[in-house]
Every structure is written in C-alpha cells, then in structure tokens.
Amino acid sequence: MPVGSDVVIKVTSLKKYFELSRGLFSFEEPVFVKAVDDVNFEIHEGEILGLVGESGCGKTTTGRLLTRLEDPTGGSVFFLGRDIALLESDNLKVFRRNIQMVFQDPYESLNPRTTVLQTIMEPLINHHIGKTYEERVEHVVKALEDAGLAPAREYLSRFPHELSGGQRQRVSIARALVINPRVIVADEPVSMLDVSIRAGVLNLMLDLRDKYNIPYLFITHDIAVARYVSDRLGVMYLGRVVELAETDKVIFEPKHPYTRALLSAVPVPDPEHKHGRIQIKGEIPSATNVPLGCRFRPRCPFSFNECGWEGKDLAAWLLEEENVAAPEHPMKTHIEEIEPSGFSLVIKMKEGGSSNKVLSFIESKVSELKDKMPMFQAVYAVNVVGGSKELVLGTKSIQVPGEYVAKEFLEKLTKSVEFRSRGHPLFGTILDARVSGATVAITVGEENPQKAEGEATKTETTVGFLQDFTKSLVKGGYSEFKGAGKMMVGSGRVTVTCSQAKLTPARVAREAAELVVKELQMNPRSGFYNLLLTPKADKSSVRIRLCCGGKKWEAFAGEAKGLFARMAAEGNMAAMGVEPAEIKEIKGPKESVVVSFVHTIEPPLIDVGGGHMVACYLFKAPAK
Amino acid sequence: MALIEVQDLKVHFKIQNGWVKAVDGVSFSIDAGETMGLVGESGCGKTTAAYAITQLLPPNGFVKSGFIFFKEPPRTRLLRLDYDQMLKGNPKGREREIATLRARLTGVLGEKHGIEEKIEQAKTKGTSEQMERLAAIAVEAGELTERLHALTYFFDLLGKSKLKDGRLDDFNEEIRKIRWKEISMIFQGAMNAFNPVFRVGDQITEAIQLHEDIDDEKAVKRAKALFSFVGIPEDRITNYPHEFSGGMKQRAMIALALALSPKFIIADEPTTALDVITQDRILFEIRKLQEQLKMAMMIITHDVSVVAEVSDKIAVMYAGRIMEIGRTVQVFKNTAHPYTSGLLGSFPSIEGARHRLISIPGFPPDLVNPPPGCPFHPRCEYAKDDCSKVVPRGIELEPGHIAYCHYAKELQPRLRRLGS
Ligand SMILES: Nc1ncnc2c1ncn2[C@@H]1O[C@H](COP(=O)(O)OP(=O)(O)OP(=O)(O)O)[C@@H](O)[C@H]1O
Ligand SMILES: Nc1ncnc2c1ncn2[C@@H]1O[C@H](COP(=O)(O)OP(=O)(O)OP(=O)(O)O)[C@@H](O)[C@H]1O
Ligand code: SF4
Ligand code: SF4
Ligand SMILES: [Mg+2]
Ligand SMILES: [Mg+2]
C-alpha cells in the first residue's frame, strides 16, 4: 500500500463546542455540546484514514472542520502546512477546490430544486473546469457512471425526489469527485448502497487513491467497510479519538475497552450465529455533560482506581447500592441532601444530624470496599466543613429608560436566537439587529421572487417571530418588555420600540443571582469558583451560601459588593437595585461532609508501541 | 394470521420520457408480531412499495394494480378468495351479488334502528323471546356483512383512496386516521420527517397530541421516554433538527414512528447511520416493544446482517419484483435464486483475509425499459434462452419458500450461499 510520509492534513488539539438552543426562549446558562474535544491526527499522501465511533461522537463535525464548513472553537487544521483558518480569497478558493466532502445524508445535502445534471455541473462551473457545455456534460456523465449510476443519461434530468436513497448517495459522490480534488472527506458515503454497488464505489475510491495518491478521511460506522478501505483506523468516543493505529491492528488487536466492545458487537450475516458480545453498561452519555477523568469510565467494564472518579459516581452508589435514603438505613437520620460537585461530593447534615457519624460511616466504607471497588480506592480525603450562614442581598425596584430595555431586548434576542449561524432556521430571514436609542432595528433579508403563493414573506415571518418572542419574554417574568410588542415595518426592516419600564425587586433579584453565578461561581479567576451553592432569588432578595467556612465569608461579601458596584458603574440597571450585602445566621444544615476524589486528567492518546495509539490508563508507553 | 397482505402491487412513476416501473407485481403478507426483511439492490423499488402501503406516494406515482389488505379477519379473507375464484372475469356477477346481499341486509335489519340499539331496548324492557330473535338477526346480519366485506374488498386500503387515474387521494380521512396511529413508517432520509424550523421534541409531542387526547405535560413525558428509548439524552429534546448528528436524527425518527404504538411499522433503512452498538441496542428495544405490542414490522435494508438478526422471513426484490421469499433461514441457507446468491456473496467481512470485493457484474436494470422475461437475465450467469422471453413463475421449494426462477430447483444445490 503506497503510504507516503508527506503529511497532507494535520489536526492539532481540534475542538468544536456548539451552544445549544434550550427551551423555547430560555435564559438559562448556555449549554455546550462538546462535539469535538481535543482531537489530533495526521493524514499522509495517499493514505485512507478511517474514522469509526458511536452515533453522535463527533465524526461529521470533524469532517466539517477539516473542510472549513465549520470554524473550530480551539486548535487548528493544517492543509499542506498552512492553517486553513488563515486562508483568504484566492488561497481559500484553491483550498475549497482541493478538498471535497461527500455528505452523510444525501436527502439533506442535495438541492431539491436542481436536476442531477445541474447539481454536478455546478462545481465544474464554479471552478472553471471544461471549456464547453458539452464537455462539462461529458464530465458529469463520466462521474456518475464511475459512482455506479448507469445508464447515467437516464438520470440527468431527474430531481432528487425522483431518485431512490442509494441513487441520491451516488449523485453526491459524483459531485465530490467530478472536480478531481486533492483530498476527500467521505462521510458515510456508502451507507445507503447495497453490497453490490457498494463494492463498485469502494473499489473506485481505492483506484483513485492508487492512481492519484489522494488521501481520504473516511467516516463510517461499518467496521467491515472501514477494514476494506482504510490504511489506518481511528476510533472516536464522545468527541475524542481513543484509539488510532493500522487498521488490522485496531481490528485484530484492539486495546481500548470501547474499541473492544464495538468490535464484539459487529453483527454477522448469519441467522444462526450467536454473539459473544462485550456488554457495555449504561446510557449513551450526553456530550453536554462529559464525565471527568476518562470519559468512557461510566460505561467501561475495565475501569479501575486511576480512571478518574467523580462526586456523581459516589452519589449514585450511595443512593442506588447503599440506599441511604431508605428509612431503615442508619445514615437516614443524619443526611439531608447529597450534592455532587466535580471531583467532590457534598453530603449535607440534617438538623441534629452528626457529621462525625457520617464521616466515620464514609471512612469505614472506604476502607472496607477499597479492594473491591476501584471508586473507593480513588477517594483521597473526607472532611467535615461547617456552614450555618448565608449572604443576603436586598433588592429594590428601579425605573429603567427605554434605551436600557432596548439594549436588553437585543441582548436576549442575540443570545437565544443564533440567526447568524448557517443552520439556524432564521438564517437569511433576519440579517442583522442593532439598537438605536429606544428602538431595536432589525434588517430582514431580501424576498425570494420565486416564493410560492401563500408562503409568508420574510418580513411577515420576522414580525410573527418577534411577537412570539416578546410574549414569551413577558411570560417568563420579564415584564419590562410588555411595550415591545409594538412594531413598525419598513422596507426590509422591522423596528421594535421599547418604552420606559419598572423592574420589580423580584426581577432585580433574579438578575443579580444570574450575575453572581456568571461572575463568581462559574469564573475560574474569581476565588469562589465552584464554591457557591446556587443562589436563591426571592421577592426582594438574593440568598447565597458558600461551601466553605471561616474567613472566606467576609472576603465573599466584599467581592459581591465590588461586583455590583462595578456592574452598576458599567450601566447595569439591575445592579443599581441591589443593596449592600449582609451575612446572616441561618437555620438548617450546620455542617457538611465533603468527600474528595483524586483529580484526574483525561488519559492522553499515547503510542503504546509500534505506532499503536491508545487513550486509556490500562496502557502505558513502553519504557525507552 | 396475516395483519397485512399485499397482493400484486404495481406502482409506476410518470417521468418526462415514459414510466418508471418501480414496483411491478409484488405480493407478500406479514403476520402480527412478525418481522419481514425486504432486501435488494439500490433503486429496486423497496421504498416505493413502502410508500404505497403508507399512501405517501409523490404526485407522479400511480398505483397500476393491486390490493393492500389490512386487519382483514381470516374468515373474510377466505370468503374473498372463494368469491375471487367464483367470479373471476365476471364483474357484472360481482355487482349483482353485492346488490342482492345489500338488499338482504336491509331486509334483515329493517330500516329504522341499528341492531345494537334494538338489543339495548330489548334488554331493558323486552322479553327473552325478543332477545333471542334479535340475537339471531345479529348473527345473520354479521354473516351478510362479512360477505359484503369480502365482495367489496372492504379491508383493502388502496380501494379507500384510489382515484380513477390510479393516484391516491392524499386527504382521505380514513387513511389519515390509520397512518401513524396504526401503520407508521421510519423514513430512509430522516430529514424527510422533521421540519427544520421546529424543535424535534415539539414535533414529537405534536404528533402524539394530534392522535391522542392528552395534555402537554403527559405528551412531553412521553416524548422524553421515547428519547431515552432510542438513546438520546433527554436534555436534547429542545434542539432543532440541525443540531443533531445524522444518527441522532435517525433515532429521533424512530422515536417519532413508535410514538403512537402502531400495529404495523415499516422501517426503511432504520440503522444506516448507526454504529453497531447503538444499532444493536435499538434493534433490541424495538424487538422488545414488538413482542409487547404484537407489532408487525417490515424492515427495508441492504444490510444482510441486520436482516439475519431481526427477520422471521425475508423477501428479495429486484427490478420492482420479488425474486425469492421465505423464512430467513431458508433464504440464507438454501438459497434458490441466482440473484440472492450474488447479493449474499458480495458482503464484506471483518474475518479472514482482505480481498477485493466482487460486485454482481453489470448494471442494475433501467426500470423505464426493464428487460423482458426474467429481469435478472442480463446479469445472470445461469441464464438460458427462455430466460429472456418468459417471466418466471414462482417455484415453491419448501412450504413458504418460493423462488421466481425457471431453474430454481436445479440451481439450488449449486448456488453459493451463506457460509460457503
Ligand atoms: N418520484 C419519482 N419519480 C420517478 N422515479 C422515481 C421516483 N421515486 C423513485 N423513482 C425511481 O423508482 C425506482 C425505485 O425507487 P425506490 O426509492 O423505491 O428504490 P429503493 O429500492 O428504495 O432504493 P434504495 O435502496 O436506493 O433506497 C428507482 O429507480 C428510482 O429512481
Ligand atoms: N450545528 C450543531 N449545533 C448543535 N449541536 C451540534 C451541531 N452539529 C452537531 N452537533 C452535536 O455534536 C455532536 C456530534 O455530532 P456529529 O454530527 O459530529 O456526530 P457523528 O459522529 O457524525 O454522529 P453520527 O454517526 O450519528 O452521524 C452531537 O451531539 C450533535 O448533536
Ligand atoms: S482509562 Fe481505560 S480502563 Fe479506565 S475507564 Fe477509561 S477506558 Fe476504561
Ligand atoms: S430465470 Fe434464468 S435469468 Fe432468471 S435467475 Fe433464473 S436462471 Fe437466471
Ligand atoms: Mg455524522
Ligand atoms: Mg429506498
């Protein structure tokens, strides 16, 4: 196999986090999907790198990053040594021509309004390939027949909806191959093809590689296909590459526990075959909440003490296995609540509960189960922490001018509706939104002259949307936007005028609580990072509790005061309605027991010998 | 007992230069709780057959012939077959028979009241004699109705909505009630199923509430349960379709299709975008549900190993027709059609040495001008003269195992099959 040593594509620490849309119009903290989370690999001249992994693990996103259809959150993609993020104008055009992607879902990726001929001819025209129309048609026919769609002329005038699933897929392949790219990213290119046609298409790809030394990133969930085409194979799990080696090494000597489970589940085309599957437990984890330490640990049948255990794990054990919530359990009378927080677990005491009893209970369990359960081996400290105080910030009602409401409106709009991102349903309908005085001016995209009768115009869609949006804001407690329902429609523009409003003390409290979470709780530089319990906002105050005792309280009160003063000076109206902080004694749990686990980083992808890369603590790099 | 029986179905598409004969005389039946795999080359008409059953054909699709009987009681079916024998080529006779039966039925029931009401009345104030008489009437009326149903193809879904030219009426009320609630479908392109501008979760709850009278809260709970059923974290319920990966969309589609616990589900390539672990898990869950609900399933796939895992029987299709049908083991282990043999032979394996894959030589047929005789003859290594002239009839090799090849009996021992 001609595997040259020249690197064509190099990917370093590649990351892509997507911010998710939440409830209809939600103002909660943004949630991120870590679709690609620190991926590194190289693809050499003439090499086919296969990529397999669970549905939703980030394969497509990796492909889209490689082709610059998506911009990375972190890290870089280098094409022939140049960072593709920095390419501009002509260079970018050359890059776009040189790298082509076959998209996963041909139902989505083909334009429903253009015929097969137009679809495939488009890149030829864009890149000035072929001199005459006839010559271009020849190219198209050849590409279609190469992709296994014959007789090609029979299909040229068909629209996508007049084709079967597999036929569409071959049209997408032909479109990618027709301009002879230098690199191909093929995302499940043969998933809808039956074995017979599939063989033809895969052989075509192999031939192209042999002839022109074209490298591929070949994404598939079909291990048999991956084995057939790829020289090296990468296995992805939840946004990371966990194993990468020569294909046969991965398939015949799999090392990572996930790879082993994956391979054992490959079905065999035989109705009488019985499986010897390695079961992996648990749900497919959410990429919005990636486990700390090794991300495969919650489902790993081989997990051990070094894999990185979290508060969540112990919480689950206490509730499900040990059943501390059951009335007959001796700890039931002491424990009020269990709250995981990263690598720690906070166990709060009931009124009159004894923290020492809970402490010794946990300690005895740790020493008893240390040798049986790796989780207990990973416990490094158990402490009692005091806490019977809370910080109270009173709030009062304030008048805000229309300008302020308008600014807020814009902020909420841009935060919850990503109309600038290509995939968003309002992309192209709302082009821009900005504030001037007490109005928000929204620019609407040009109307499509071929729009069907009865279809809403972009302006109508926008007005309808803004009305719903305003309603939902008001419903969500933001009564200052009540006046914003008034809209003016001009050509290509919709303006929302906001009027002066009153913020109730409850609204101010809510805003203040959000500020505290954002600036103190979630900010690693604040000194109180992860040390707060979620602030509670009520009718006229915000109440905050710390997870630690002693002098920190004074410091915290000072910091909160500083924060609001700063925000008020910056023009944040809500901050102006916050009174100075007071520390109050409270009833309720006086103490907590905090169990801390060893902080563990992710297992890095390392060479465990002969170029076999694995990210798992079971495998160590061979001694030099 | 057959839950669904498809008989001689033909669906053709009108295009600029003629007709695409996408489905050209397909028959099969599926029992409650049973799974049939429908396999065959890309473009051979699998999706089209499915769309005919769910009545979602595009505007240029015409049903040229056939019946789709759904939930037909076994006695009605037998009567229907009897009548078909008796009245073959005699439509006038059928009409006469229908008219007579209708008249008798009216005579028995009388004009004014329905039989149920009469029985109700008799129960409260009637004598036992009256009751007996009514019961006898009910039995007779029942029998007459059964005969009428058989004669008029009452349980044929196509008959309900077929327009004069062969197109299906999209707005037929009866079909709309059945679709999704009783017969549902997992589409091949998941994007077909979801509207890009609405949240996935909302679309599922809406579908539930369209057919069932339940409040928002319950519907959301149900949607969440369906999400975890297909392995999508519940917190993704508020996302838009474009925020899902390919496989997540496909799984959401599966959730949507199962939302109303249908009696019959058509799964068109349900796992093309799924890795083996997820696929395994979902097929397992679907089978569990199938057992619970006695749900029948037709699974369309090109993945022979999926069929091997889940199907009780399989039908192999080529160029709009069925080539071989039978129990899964029969078709896989006692393959009797050269096309089936070719299909099984080109399956790549992760075992053994890597060698270049062989595809069935030649190209799939042009369905606008399909080959005469046996449609597979231009690519069949065993073809003889008569293959290009005479359409093969089904040869039954074992009960339920039928191959549409002139030489099925002779070829069967020589064909390459699974594991050889
Ligand atoms: N609306 C249409 N108009 C014209 N031809 C059509 C239309 N829909 C499908 N066809 C053609 O009918 C044939 C059967 O298509 P169908 O979608 O049923 O195939 P399939 O067996 O599902 O294939 P695949 O496995 O590729 O999905 C194909 O040749 C296709 O090109
Ligand atoms: N535009 C987007 N907005 C928000 N989330 C996204 C977006 N695109 C992808 N994601 C999320 O990122 C994760 C990875 O998606 P990706 O499409 O890369 O997966 P995949 O490995 O290709 O999966 P599959 O095999 O199912 O196609 C998923 O959780 C997906 O929901
Ligand atoms: S590090 Fe290895 S053994 Fe530990 S949980 Fe992860 S995959 Fe399993
Ligand atoms: S009928 Fe003839 S052409 Fe058709 S499959 Fe049999 S042998 Fe081959
Ligand atoms: Mg994908
Ligand atoms: Mg199809």
Short mmCIF file of C-alpha atoms and ligand atoms in Angstrom, two decimals, chain B residues 337-338 374 376-377 380 382-384 387 392 404-407 411, ligand 4:
data_model
loop_
_atom_site.label_atom_id
_atom_site.label_comp_id
_atom_site.label_asym_id
_atom_site.label_seq_id
_atom_site.Cartn_x
_atom_site.Cartn_y
_atom_site.Cartn_z
CA HIS B 337 -32.26 -17.74 -6.77
CA PRO B 338 -29.05 -16.65 -8.53
CA CYS B 374 -36.67 -12.70 -16.10
CA PHE B 376 -32.19 -10.58 -13.91
CA HIS B 377 -31.24 -12.37 -17.12
CA CYS B 380 -27.33 -13.93 -14.57
CA TYR B 382 -27.02 -19.25 -15.45
CA ALA B 383 -29.35 -17.57 -17.96
CA LYS B 384 -30.62 -19.71 -20.84
CA CYS B 387 -34.99 -16.59 -19.51
CA PRO B 392 -40.56 -16.97 -14.36
CA TYR B 404 -39.02 -16.83 -9.12
CA CYS B 405 -36.51 -18.53 -11.35
CA HIS B 406 -37.14 -21.10 -14.06
CA TYR B 407 -34.30 -23.23 -12.78
CA LEU B 411 -29.75 -24.42 -9.32
S1 SF4 C 4 -34.83 -17.31 -14.61
FE1 SF4 C 4 -32.96 -17.53 -15.76
S2 SF4 C 4 -32.07 -15.50 -15.76
FE2 SF4 C 4 -33.61 -15.52 -14.21
S3 SF4 C 4 -32.50 -16.03 -12.40
FE3 SF4 C 4 -33.26 -17.95 -13.19
S4 SF4 C 4 -31.63 -18.69 -14.46
FE4 SF4 C 4 -31.16 -16.57 -14.08
#
